[in-house]
PDB file of C-alpha atoms and ligand atoms in Angstrom:
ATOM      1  CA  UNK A   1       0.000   0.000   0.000  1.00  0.00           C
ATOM      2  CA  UNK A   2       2.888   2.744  -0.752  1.00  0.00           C
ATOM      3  CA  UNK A   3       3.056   2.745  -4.087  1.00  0.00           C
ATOM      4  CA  UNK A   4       3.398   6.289  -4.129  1.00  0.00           C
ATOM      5  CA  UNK A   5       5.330   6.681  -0.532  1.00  0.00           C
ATOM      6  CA  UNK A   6       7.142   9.856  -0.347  1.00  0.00           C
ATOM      7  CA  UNK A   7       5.537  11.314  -3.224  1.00  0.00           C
ATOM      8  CA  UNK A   8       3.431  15.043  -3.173  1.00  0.00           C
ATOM      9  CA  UNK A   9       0.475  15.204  -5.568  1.00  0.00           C
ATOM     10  CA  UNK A  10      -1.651  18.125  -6.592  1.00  0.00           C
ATOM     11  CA  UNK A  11      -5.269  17.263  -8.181  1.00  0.00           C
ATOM     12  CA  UNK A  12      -7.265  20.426  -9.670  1.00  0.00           C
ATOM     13  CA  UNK A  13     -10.657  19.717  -9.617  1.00  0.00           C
ATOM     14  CA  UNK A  14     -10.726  17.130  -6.193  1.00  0.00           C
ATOM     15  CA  UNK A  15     -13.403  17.908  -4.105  1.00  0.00           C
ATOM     16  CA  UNK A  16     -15.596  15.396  -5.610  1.00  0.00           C
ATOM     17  CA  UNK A  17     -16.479  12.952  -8.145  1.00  0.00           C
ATOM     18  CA  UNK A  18     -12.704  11.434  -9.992  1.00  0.00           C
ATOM     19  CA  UNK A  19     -10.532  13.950  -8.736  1.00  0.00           C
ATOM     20  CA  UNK A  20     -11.828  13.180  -5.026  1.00  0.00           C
ATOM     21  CA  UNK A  21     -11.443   9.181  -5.917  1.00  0.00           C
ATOM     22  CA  UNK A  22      -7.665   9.608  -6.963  1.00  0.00           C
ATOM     23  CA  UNK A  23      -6.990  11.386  -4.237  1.00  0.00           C
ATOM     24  CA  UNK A  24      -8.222   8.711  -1.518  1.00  0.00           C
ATOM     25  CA  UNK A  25      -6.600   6.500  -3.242  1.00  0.00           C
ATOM     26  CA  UNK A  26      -3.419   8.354  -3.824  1.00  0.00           C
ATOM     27  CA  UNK A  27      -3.230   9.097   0.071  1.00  0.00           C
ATOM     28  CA  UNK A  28      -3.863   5.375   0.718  1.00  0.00           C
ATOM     29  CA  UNK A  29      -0.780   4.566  -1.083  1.00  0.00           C
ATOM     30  CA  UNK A  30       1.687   7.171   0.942  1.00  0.00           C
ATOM     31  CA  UNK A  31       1.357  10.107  -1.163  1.00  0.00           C
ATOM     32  CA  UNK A  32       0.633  14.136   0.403  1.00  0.00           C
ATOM     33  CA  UNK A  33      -2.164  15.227  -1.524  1.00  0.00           C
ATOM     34  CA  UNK A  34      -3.743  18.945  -2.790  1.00  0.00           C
ATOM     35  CA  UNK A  35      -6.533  19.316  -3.793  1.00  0.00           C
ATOM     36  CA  UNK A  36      -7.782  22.099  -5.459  1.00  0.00           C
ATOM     37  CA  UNK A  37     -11.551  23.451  -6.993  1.00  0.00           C
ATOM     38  CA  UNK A  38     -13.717  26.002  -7.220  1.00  0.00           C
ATOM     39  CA  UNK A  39     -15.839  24.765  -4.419  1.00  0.00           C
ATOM     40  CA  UNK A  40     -14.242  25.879  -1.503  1.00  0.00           C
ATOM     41  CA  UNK A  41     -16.670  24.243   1.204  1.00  0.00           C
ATOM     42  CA  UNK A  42     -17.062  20.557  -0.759  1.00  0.00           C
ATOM     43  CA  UNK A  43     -13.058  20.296  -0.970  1.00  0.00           C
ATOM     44  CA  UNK A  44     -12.187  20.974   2.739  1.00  0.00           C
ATOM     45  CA  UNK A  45     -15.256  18.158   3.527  1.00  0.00           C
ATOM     46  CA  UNK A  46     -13.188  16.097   0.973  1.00  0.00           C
ATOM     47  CA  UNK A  47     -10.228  16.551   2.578  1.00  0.00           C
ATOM     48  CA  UNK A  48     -11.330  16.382   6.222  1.00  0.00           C
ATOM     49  CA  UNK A  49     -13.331  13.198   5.174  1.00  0.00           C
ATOM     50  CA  UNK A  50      -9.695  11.285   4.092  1.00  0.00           C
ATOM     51  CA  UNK A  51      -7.446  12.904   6.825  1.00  0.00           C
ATOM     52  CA  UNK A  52      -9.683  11.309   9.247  1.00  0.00           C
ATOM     53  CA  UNK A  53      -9.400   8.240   7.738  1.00  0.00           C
ATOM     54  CA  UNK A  54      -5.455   8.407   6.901  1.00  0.00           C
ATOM     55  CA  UNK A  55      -4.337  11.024   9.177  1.00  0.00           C
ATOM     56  CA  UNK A  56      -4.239  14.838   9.992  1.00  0.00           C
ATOM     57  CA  UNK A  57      -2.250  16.640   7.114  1.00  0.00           C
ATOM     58  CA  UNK A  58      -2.286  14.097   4.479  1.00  0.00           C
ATOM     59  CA  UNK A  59      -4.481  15.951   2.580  1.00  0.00           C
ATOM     60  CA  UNK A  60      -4.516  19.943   2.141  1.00  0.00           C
ATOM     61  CA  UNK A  61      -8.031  21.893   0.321  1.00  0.00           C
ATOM     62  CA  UNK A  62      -6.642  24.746  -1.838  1.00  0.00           C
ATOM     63  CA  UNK A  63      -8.911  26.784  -3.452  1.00  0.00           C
ATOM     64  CA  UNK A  64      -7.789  27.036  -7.015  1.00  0.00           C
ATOM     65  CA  UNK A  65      -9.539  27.903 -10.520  1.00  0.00           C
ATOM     66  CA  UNK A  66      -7.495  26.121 -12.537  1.00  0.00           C
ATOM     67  CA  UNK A  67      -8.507  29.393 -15.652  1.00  0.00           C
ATOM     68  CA  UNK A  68      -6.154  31.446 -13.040  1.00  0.00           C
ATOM     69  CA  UNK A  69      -2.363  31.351 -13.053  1.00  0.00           C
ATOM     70  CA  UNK A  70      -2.303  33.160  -9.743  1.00  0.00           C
ATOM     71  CA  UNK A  71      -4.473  30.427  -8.054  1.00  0.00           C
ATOM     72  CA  UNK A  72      -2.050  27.528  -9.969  1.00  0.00           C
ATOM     73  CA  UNK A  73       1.105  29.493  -8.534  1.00  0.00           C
ATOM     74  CA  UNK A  74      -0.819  29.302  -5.070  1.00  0.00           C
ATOM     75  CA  UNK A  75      -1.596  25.663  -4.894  1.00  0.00           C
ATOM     76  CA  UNK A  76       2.217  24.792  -5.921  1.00  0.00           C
ATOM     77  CA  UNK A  77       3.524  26.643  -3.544  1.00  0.00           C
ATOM     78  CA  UNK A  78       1.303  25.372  -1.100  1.00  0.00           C
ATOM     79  CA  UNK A  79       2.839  21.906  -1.698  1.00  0.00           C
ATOM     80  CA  UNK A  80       6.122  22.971  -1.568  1.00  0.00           C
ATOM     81  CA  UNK A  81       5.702  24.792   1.810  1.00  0.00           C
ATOM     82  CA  UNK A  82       3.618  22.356   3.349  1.00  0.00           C
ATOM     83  CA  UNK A  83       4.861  19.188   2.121  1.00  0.00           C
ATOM     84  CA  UNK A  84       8.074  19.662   0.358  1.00  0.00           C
ATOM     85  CA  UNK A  85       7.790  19.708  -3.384  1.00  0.00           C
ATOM     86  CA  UNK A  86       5.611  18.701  -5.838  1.00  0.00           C
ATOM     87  CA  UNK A  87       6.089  15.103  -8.067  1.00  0.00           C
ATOM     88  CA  UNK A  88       2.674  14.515  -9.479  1.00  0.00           C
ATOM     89  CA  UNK A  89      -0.219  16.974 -10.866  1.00  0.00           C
ATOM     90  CA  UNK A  90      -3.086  15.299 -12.137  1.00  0.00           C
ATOM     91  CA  UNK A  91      -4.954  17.995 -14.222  1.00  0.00           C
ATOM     92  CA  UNK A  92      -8.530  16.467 -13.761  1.00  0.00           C
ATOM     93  CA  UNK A  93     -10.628  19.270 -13.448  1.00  0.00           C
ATOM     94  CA  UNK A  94     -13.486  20.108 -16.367  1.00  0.00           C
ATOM     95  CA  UNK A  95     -16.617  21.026 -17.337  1.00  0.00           C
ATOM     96  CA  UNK A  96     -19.168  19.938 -19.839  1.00  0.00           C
ATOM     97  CA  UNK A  97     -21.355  21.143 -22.821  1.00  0.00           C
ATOM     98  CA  UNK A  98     -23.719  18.728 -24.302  1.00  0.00           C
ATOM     99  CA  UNK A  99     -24.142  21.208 -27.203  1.00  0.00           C
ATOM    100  CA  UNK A 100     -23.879  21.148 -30.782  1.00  0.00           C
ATOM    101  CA  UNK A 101     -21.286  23.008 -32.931  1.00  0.00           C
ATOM    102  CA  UNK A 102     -24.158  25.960 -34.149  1.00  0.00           C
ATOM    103  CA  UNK A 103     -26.352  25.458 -30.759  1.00  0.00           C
ATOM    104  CA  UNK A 104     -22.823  26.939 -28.666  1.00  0.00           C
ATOM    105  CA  UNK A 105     -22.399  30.596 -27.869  1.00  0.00           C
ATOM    106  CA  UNK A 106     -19.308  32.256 -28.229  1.00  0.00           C
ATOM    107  CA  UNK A 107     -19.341  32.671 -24.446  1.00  0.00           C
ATOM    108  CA  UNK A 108     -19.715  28.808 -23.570  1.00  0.00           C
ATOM    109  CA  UNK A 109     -17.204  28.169 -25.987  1.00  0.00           C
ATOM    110  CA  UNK A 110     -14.826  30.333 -24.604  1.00  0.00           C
ATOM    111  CA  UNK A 111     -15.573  29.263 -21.051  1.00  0.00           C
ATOM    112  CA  UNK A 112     -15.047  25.556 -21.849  1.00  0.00           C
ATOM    113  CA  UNK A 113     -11.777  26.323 -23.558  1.00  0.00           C
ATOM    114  CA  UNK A 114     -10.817  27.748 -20.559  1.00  0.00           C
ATOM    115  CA  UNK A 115     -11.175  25.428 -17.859  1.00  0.00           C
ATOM    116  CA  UNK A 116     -10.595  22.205 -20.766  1.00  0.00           C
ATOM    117  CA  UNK A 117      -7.912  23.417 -22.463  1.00  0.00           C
ATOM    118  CA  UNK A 118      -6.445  26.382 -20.774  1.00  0.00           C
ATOM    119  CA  UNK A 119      -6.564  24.998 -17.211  1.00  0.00           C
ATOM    120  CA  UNK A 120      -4.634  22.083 -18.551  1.00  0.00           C
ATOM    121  CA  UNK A 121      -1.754  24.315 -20.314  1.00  0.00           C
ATOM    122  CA  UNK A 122      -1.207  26.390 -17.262  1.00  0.00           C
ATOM    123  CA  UNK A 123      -1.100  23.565 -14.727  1.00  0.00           C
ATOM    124  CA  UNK A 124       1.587  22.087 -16.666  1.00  0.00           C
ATOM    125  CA  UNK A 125       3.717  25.340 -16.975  1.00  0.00           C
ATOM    126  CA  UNK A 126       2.666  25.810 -12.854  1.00  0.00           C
ATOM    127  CA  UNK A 127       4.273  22.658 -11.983  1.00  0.00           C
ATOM    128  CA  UNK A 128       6.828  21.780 -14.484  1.00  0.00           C
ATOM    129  CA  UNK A 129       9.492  23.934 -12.693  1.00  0.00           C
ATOM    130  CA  UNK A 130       8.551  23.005  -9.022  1.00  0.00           C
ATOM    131  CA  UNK A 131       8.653  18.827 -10.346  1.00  0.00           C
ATOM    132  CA  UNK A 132      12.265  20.201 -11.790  1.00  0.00           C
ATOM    133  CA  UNK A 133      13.438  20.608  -8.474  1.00  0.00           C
ATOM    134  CA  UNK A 134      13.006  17.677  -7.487  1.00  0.00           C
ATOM    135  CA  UNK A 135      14.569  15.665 -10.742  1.00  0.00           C
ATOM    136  CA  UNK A 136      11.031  14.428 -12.223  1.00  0.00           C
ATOM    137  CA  UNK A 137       7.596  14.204 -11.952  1.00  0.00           C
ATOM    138  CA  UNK A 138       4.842  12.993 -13.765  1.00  0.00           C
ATOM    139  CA  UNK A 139       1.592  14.867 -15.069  1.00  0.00           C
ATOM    140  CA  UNK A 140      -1.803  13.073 -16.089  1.00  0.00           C
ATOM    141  CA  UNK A 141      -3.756  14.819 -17.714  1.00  0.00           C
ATOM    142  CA  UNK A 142      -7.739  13.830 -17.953  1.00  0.00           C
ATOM    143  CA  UNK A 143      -9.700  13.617 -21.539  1.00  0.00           C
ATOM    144  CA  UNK A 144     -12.290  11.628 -22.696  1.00  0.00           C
ATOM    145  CA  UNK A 145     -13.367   9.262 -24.846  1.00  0.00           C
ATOM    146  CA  UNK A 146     -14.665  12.135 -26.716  1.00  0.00           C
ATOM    147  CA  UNK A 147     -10.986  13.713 -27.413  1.00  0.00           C
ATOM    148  CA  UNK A 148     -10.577  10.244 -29.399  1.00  0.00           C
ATOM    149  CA  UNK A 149     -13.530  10.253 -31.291  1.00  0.00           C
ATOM    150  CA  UNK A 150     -16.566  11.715 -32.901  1.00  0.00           C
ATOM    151  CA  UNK A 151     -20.097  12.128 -31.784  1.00  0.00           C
ATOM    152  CA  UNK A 152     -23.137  14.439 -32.575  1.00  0.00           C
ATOM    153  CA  UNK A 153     -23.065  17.322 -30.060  1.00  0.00           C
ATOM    154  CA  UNK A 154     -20.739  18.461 -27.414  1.00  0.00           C
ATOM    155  CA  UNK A 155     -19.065  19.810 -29.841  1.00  0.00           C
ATOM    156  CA  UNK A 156     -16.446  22.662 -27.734  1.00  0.00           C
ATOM    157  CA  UNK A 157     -16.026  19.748 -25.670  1.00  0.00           C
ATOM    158  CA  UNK A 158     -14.459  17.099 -28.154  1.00  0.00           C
ATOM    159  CA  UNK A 159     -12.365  20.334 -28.989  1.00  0.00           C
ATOM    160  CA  UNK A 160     -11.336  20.873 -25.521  1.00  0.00           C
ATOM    161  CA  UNK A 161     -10.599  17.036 -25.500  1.00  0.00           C
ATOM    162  CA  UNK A 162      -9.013  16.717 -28.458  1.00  0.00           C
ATOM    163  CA  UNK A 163      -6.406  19.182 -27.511  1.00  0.00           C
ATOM    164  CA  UNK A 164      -5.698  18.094 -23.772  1.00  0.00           C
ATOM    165  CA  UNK A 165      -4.496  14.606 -26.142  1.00  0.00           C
ATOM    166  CA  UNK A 166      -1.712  16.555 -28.091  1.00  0.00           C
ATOM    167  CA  UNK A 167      -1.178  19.098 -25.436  1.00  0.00           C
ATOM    168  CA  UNK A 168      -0.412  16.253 -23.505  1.00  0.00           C
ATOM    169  CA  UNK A 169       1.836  14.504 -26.339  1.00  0.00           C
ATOM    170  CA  UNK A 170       3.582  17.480 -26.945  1.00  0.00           C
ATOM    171  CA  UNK A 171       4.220  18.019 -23.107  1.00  0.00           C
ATOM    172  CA  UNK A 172       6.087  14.611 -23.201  1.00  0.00           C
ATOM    173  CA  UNK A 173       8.212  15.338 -26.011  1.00  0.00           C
ATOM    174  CA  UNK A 174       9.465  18.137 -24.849  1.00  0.00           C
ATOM    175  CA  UNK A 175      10.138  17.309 -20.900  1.00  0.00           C
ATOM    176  CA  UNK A 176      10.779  13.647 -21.372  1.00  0.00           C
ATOM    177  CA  UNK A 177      14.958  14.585 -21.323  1.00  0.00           C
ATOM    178  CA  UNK A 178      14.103  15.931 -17.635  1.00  0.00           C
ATOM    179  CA  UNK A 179      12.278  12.812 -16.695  1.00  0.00           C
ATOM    180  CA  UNK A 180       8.849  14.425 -16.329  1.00  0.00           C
ATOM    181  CA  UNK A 181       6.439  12.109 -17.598  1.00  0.00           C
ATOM    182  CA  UNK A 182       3.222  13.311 -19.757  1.00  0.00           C
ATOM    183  CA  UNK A 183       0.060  11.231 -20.384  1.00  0.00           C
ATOM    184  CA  UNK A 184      -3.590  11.404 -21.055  1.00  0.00           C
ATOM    185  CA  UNK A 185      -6.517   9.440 -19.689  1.00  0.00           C
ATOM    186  CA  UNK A 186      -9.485   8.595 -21.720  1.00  0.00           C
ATOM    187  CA  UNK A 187     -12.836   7.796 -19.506  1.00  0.00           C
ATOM    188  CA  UNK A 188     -16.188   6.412 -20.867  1.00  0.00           C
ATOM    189  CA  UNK A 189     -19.137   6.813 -18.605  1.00  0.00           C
ATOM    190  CA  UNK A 190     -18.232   7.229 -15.252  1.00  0.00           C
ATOM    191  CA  UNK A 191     -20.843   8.116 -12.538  1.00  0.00           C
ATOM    192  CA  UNK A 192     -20.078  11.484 -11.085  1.00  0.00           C
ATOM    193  CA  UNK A 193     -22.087  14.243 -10.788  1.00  0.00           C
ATOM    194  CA  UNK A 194     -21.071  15.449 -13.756  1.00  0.00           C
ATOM    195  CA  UNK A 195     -22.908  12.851 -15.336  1.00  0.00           C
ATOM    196  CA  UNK A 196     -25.434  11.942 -13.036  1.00  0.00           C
ATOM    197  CA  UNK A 197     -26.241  15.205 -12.061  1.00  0.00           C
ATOM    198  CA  UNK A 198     -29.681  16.371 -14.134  1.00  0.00           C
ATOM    199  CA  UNK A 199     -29.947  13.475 -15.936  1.00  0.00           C
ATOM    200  CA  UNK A 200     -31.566   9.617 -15.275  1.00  0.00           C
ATOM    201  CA  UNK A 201     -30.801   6.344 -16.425  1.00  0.00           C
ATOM    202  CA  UNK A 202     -32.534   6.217 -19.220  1.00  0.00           C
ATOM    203  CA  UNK A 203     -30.434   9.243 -20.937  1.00  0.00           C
ATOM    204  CA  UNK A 204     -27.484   7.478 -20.163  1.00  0.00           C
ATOM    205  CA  UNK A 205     -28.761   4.178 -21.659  1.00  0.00           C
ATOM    206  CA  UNK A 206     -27.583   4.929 -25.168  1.00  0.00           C
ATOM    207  CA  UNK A 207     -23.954   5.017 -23.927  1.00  0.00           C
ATOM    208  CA  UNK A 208     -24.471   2.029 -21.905  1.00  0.00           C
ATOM    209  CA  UNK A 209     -25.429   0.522 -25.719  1.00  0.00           C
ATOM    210  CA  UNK A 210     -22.358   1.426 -27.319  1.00  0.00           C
ATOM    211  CA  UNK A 211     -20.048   0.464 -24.859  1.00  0.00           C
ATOM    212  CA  UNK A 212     -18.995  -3.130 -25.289  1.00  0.00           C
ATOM    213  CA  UNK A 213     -18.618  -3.752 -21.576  1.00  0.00           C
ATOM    214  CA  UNK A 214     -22.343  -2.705 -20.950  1.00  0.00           C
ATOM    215  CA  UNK A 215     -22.086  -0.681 -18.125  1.00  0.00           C
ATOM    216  CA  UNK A 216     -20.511   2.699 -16.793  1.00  0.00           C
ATOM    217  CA  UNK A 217     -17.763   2.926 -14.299  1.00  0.00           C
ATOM    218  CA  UNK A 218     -16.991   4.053 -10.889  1.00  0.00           C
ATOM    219  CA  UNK A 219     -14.868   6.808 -10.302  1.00  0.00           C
ATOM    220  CA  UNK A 220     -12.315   4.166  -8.488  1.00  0.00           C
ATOM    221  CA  UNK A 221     -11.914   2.460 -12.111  1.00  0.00           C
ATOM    222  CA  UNK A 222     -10.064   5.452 -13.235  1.00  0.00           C
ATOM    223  CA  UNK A 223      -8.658   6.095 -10.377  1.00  0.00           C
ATOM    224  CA  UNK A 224      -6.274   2.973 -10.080  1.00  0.00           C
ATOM    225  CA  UNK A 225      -4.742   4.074 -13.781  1.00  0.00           C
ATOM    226  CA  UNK A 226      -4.440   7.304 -12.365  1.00  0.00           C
ATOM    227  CA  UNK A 227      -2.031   6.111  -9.899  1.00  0.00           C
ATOM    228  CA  UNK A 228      -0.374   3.430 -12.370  1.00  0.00           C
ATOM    229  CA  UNK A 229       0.408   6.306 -14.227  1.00  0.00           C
ATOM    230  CA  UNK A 230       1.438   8.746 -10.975  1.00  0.00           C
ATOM    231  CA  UNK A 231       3.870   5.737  -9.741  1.00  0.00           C
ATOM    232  CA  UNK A 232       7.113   4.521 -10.479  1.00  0.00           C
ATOM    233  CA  UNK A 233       5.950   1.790 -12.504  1.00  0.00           C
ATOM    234  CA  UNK A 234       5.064   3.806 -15.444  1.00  0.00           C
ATOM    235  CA  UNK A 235       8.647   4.887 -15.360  1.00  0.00           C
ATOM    236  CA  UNK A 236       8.972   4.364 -19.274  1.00  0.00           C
ATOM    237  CA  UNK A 237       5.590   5.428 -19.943  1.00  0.00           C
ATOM    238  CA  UNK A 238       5.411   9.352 -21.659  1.00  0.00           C
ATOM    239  CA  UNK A 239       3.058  10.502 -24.268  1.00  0.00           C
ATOM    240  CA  UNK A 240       0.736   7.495 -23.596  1.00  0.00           C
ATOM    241  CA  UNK A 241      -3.112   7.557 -24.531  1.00  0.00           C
ATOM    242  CA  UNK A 242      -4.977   5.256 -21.929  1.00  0.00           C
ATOM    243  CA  UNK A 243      -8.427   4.572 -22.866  1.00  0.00           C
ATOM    244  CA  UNK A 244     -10.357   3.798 -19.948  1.00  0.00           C
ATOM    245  CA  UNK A 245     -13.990   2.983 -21.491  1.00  0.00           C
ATOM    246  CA  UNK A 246     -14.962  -0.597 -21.335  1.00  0.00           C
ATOM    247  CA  UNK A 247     -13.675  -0.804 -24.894  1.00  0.00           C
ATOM    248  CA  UNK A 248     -15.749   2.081 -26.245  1.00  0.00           C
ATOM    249  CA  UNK A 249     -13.601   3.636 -29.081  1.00  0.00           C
ATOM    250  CA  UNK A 250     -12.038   0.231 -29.785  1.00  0.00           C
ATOM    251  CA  UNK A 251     -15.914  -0.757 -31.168  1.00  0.00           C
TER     252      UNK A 251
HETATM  253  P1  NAD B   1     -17.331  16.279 -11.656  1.00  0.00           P
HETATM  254  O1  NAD B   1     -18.178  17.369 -12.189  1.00  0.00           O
HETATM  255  O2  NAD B   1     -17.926  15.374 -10.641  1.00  0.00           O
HETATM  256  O3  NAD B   1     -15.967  16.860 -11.073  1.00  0.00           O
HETATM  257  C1  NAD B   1     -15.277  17.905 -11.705  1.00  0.00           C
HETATM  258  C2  NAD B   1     -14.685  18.822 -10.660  1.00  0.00           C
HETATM  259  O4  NAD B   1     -14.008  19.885 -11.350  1.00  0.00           O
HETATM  260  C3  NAD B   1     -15.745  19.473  -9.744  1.00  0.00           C
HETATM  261  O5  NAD B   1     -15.400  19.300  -8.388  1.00  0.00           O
HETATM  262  C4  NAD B   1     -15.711  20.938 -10.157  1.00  0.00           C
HETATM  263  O6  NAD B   1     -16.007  21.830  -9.097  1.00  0.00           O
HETATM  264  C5  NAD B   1     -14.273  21.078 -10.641  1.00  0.00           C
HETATM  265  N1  NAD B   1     -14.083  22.263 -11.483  1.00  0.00           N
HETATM  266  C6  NAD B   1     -14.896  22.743 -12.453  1.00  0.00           C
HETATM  267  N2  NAD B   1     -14.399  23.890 -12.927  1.00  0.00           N
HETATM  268  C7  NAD B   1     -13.254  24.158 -12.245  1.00  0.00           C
HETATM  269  C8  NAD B   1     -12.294  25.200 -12.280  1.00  0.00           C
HETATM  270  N3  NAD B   1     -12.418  26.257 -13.108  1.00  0.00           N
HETATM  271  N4  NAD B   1     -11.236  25.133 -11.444  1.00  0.00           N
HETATM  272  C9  NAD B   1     -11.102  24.091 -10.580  1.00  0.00           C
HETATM  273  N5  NAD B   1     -11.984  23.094 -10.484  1.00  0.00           N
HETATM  274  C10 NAD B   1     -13.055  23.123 -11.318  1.00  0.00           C
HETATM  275  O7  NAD B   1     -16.874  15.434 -12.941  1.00  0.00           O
HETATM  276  P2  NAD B   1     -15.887  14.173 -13.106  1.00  0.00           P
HETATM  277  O8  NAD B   1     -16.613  13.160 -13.903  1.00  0.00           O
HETATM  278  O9  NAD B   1     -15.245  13.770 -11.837  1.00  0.00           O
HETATM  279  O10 NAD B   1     -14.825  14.848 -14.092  1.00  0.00           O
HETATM  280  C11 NAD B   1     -13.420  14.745 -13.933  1.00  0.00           C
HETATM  281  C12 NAD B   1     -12.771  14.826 -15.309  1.00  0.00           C
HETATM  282  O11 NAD B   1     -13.113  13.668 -16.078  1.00  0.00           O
HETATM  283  C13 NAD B   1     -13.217  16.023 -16.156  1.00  0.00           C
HETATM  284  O12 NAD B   1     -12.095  16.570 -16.833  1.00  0.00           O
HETATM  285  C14 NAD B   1     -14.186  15.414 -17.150  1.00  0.00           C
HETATM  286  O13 NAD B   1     -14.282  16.161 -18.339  1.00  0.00           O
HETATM  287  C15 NAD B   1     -13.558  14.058 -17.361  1.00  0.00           C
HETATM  288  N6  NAD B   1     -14.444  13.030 -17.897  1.00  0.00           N
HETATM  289  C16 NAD B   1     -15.560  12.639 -17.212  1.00  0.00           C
HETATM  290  C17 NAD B   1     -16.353  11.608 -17.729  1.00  0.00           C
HETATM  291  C18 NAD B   1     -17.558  11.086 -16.994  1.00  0.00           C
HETATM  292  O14 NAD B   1     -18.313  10.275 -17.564  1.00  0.00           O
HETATM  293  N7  NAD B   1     -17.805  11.464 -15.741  1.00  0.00           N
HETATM  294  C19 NAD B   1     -16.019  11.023 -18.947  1.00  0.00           C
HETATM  295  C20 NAD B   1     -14.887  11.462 -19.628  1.00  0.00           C
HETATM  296  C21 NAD B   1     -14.101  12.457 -19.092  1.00  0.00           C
END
């Protein structure tokens, strides 16, 4: 259970649904977490709700909207003061938009661009020099299955998607001499509330259909290649694309 012993993590977008799954399960295995969101109250109940579990101080709430550079510069230096540096950054935080391409507004597009795509951009150039100090790190950064493939509608958010993939690539090509590891997650349907939230079963039946598994996932499913990825035993992994979708895009 230390698969990530002596390791500091930051998570944007923790105080609930995957972001809050990676980091119980990231504490669990010996890592000092952050976590940072928009919703102040919901991430210190987060974090109160695993330090009582694992401990006082294993996890610190940092308030951070991840469409700010001042907040990122915040919640890095929060892990370096507090717990010493900074190895891992798991850039999980987003929002949806189940529109199509001529149903968006300039305004949601630019607002989903900027938590997506932006957020994503300036947690990597937040954390890239404090994971320098410290010889190496590794960054995951969270897509979808819908920055892999096609579908009718949520159209800004394939393109948010889409981009977090070659952001992601590019991010490894370029660090990979410093030993800073880049790769991308893919989830399928995975019950959150950003999923769940507004919507029943029967909405979500259709990608129940078209996944060959049959089902959705819980947050946990992505979590544990979250952490493969966040440990040492990805050490020769960079620039990866990790479909985690109960084989959607492979069908
Ligand atoms: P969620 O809505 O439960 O959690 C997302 C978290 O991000 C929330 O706590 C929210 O407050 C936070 N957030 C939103 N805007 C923010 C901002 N500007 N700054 C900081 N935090 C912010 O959703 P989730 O399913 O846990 O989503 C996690 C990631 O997984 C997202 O990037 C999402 O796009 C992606 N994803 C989800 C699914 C799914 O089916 N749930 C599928 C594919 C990809």
């Amino acid at each position: 259970m230390e698969r990530l012993k002596n390791k500091v993590a930051l998570i944007s977008g923790g105080a609930r649904g995957q972001g809050a799954a990676e980091a119980r399960l990231f504490a669990s295995e010996g890592a000092k977490v952050a976590i940072g969101d928009v919703r102040d109250e919901l991430t210190k109940q987060t974090a109160e709700a695993i330090n009582a579990m694992l401990g006082a101080n294993t996890v610190l709430a940092v308030h951070l909207d991840v469409t700010r550079a001042a907040d990122w510069h915040g919640a890095v230096e929060t892990c370096v003061r507090e717990f010493g540096g900074l190895d891992i950054l798991v850039n999980n935080a987003g929002i949806a938009n189940r529109k199509g391409l001529e149903q968006t507004s300039e305004e949601e597009w630019d607002a989903i661009v900027n938590v997506n795509q932006k957020g994503v951009w300036l947690g990597m150039k937040t954390a890239v020099p404090a994971m320098r100090q410290r010889g190496g790190g590794s960054i995951i950064n969270i897509s979808s299955i819908f920055g892999l493939i096609g579908s009718a509608g949520s159209t800004a958010y394939h393109g948010t998607k889409g981009a977090v993939r070659l952001l992601t690539k590019a991010a490894a090509v370029q660090y990979a001499p410093e030993k800073i590891r880049v790769n991308s997650i893919h989830p399928g349907l995975i019950y959150t509330p950003m999923v769940e939230e507004g919507r029943d079963q029967q909405e979500l039946q259709p990608v129940i259909d078209l996944t060959p598994m049959k089902r959705g996932a819980k947050p946990e499913e992505v979590a544990w290649c979250v952490l493969f990825l966040a440990s040492d035993e990805a050490s020769y992994v960079t620039g990866a694309e990790l479909a985690v979708d109960g084989g959607y895009s492979a069908a």
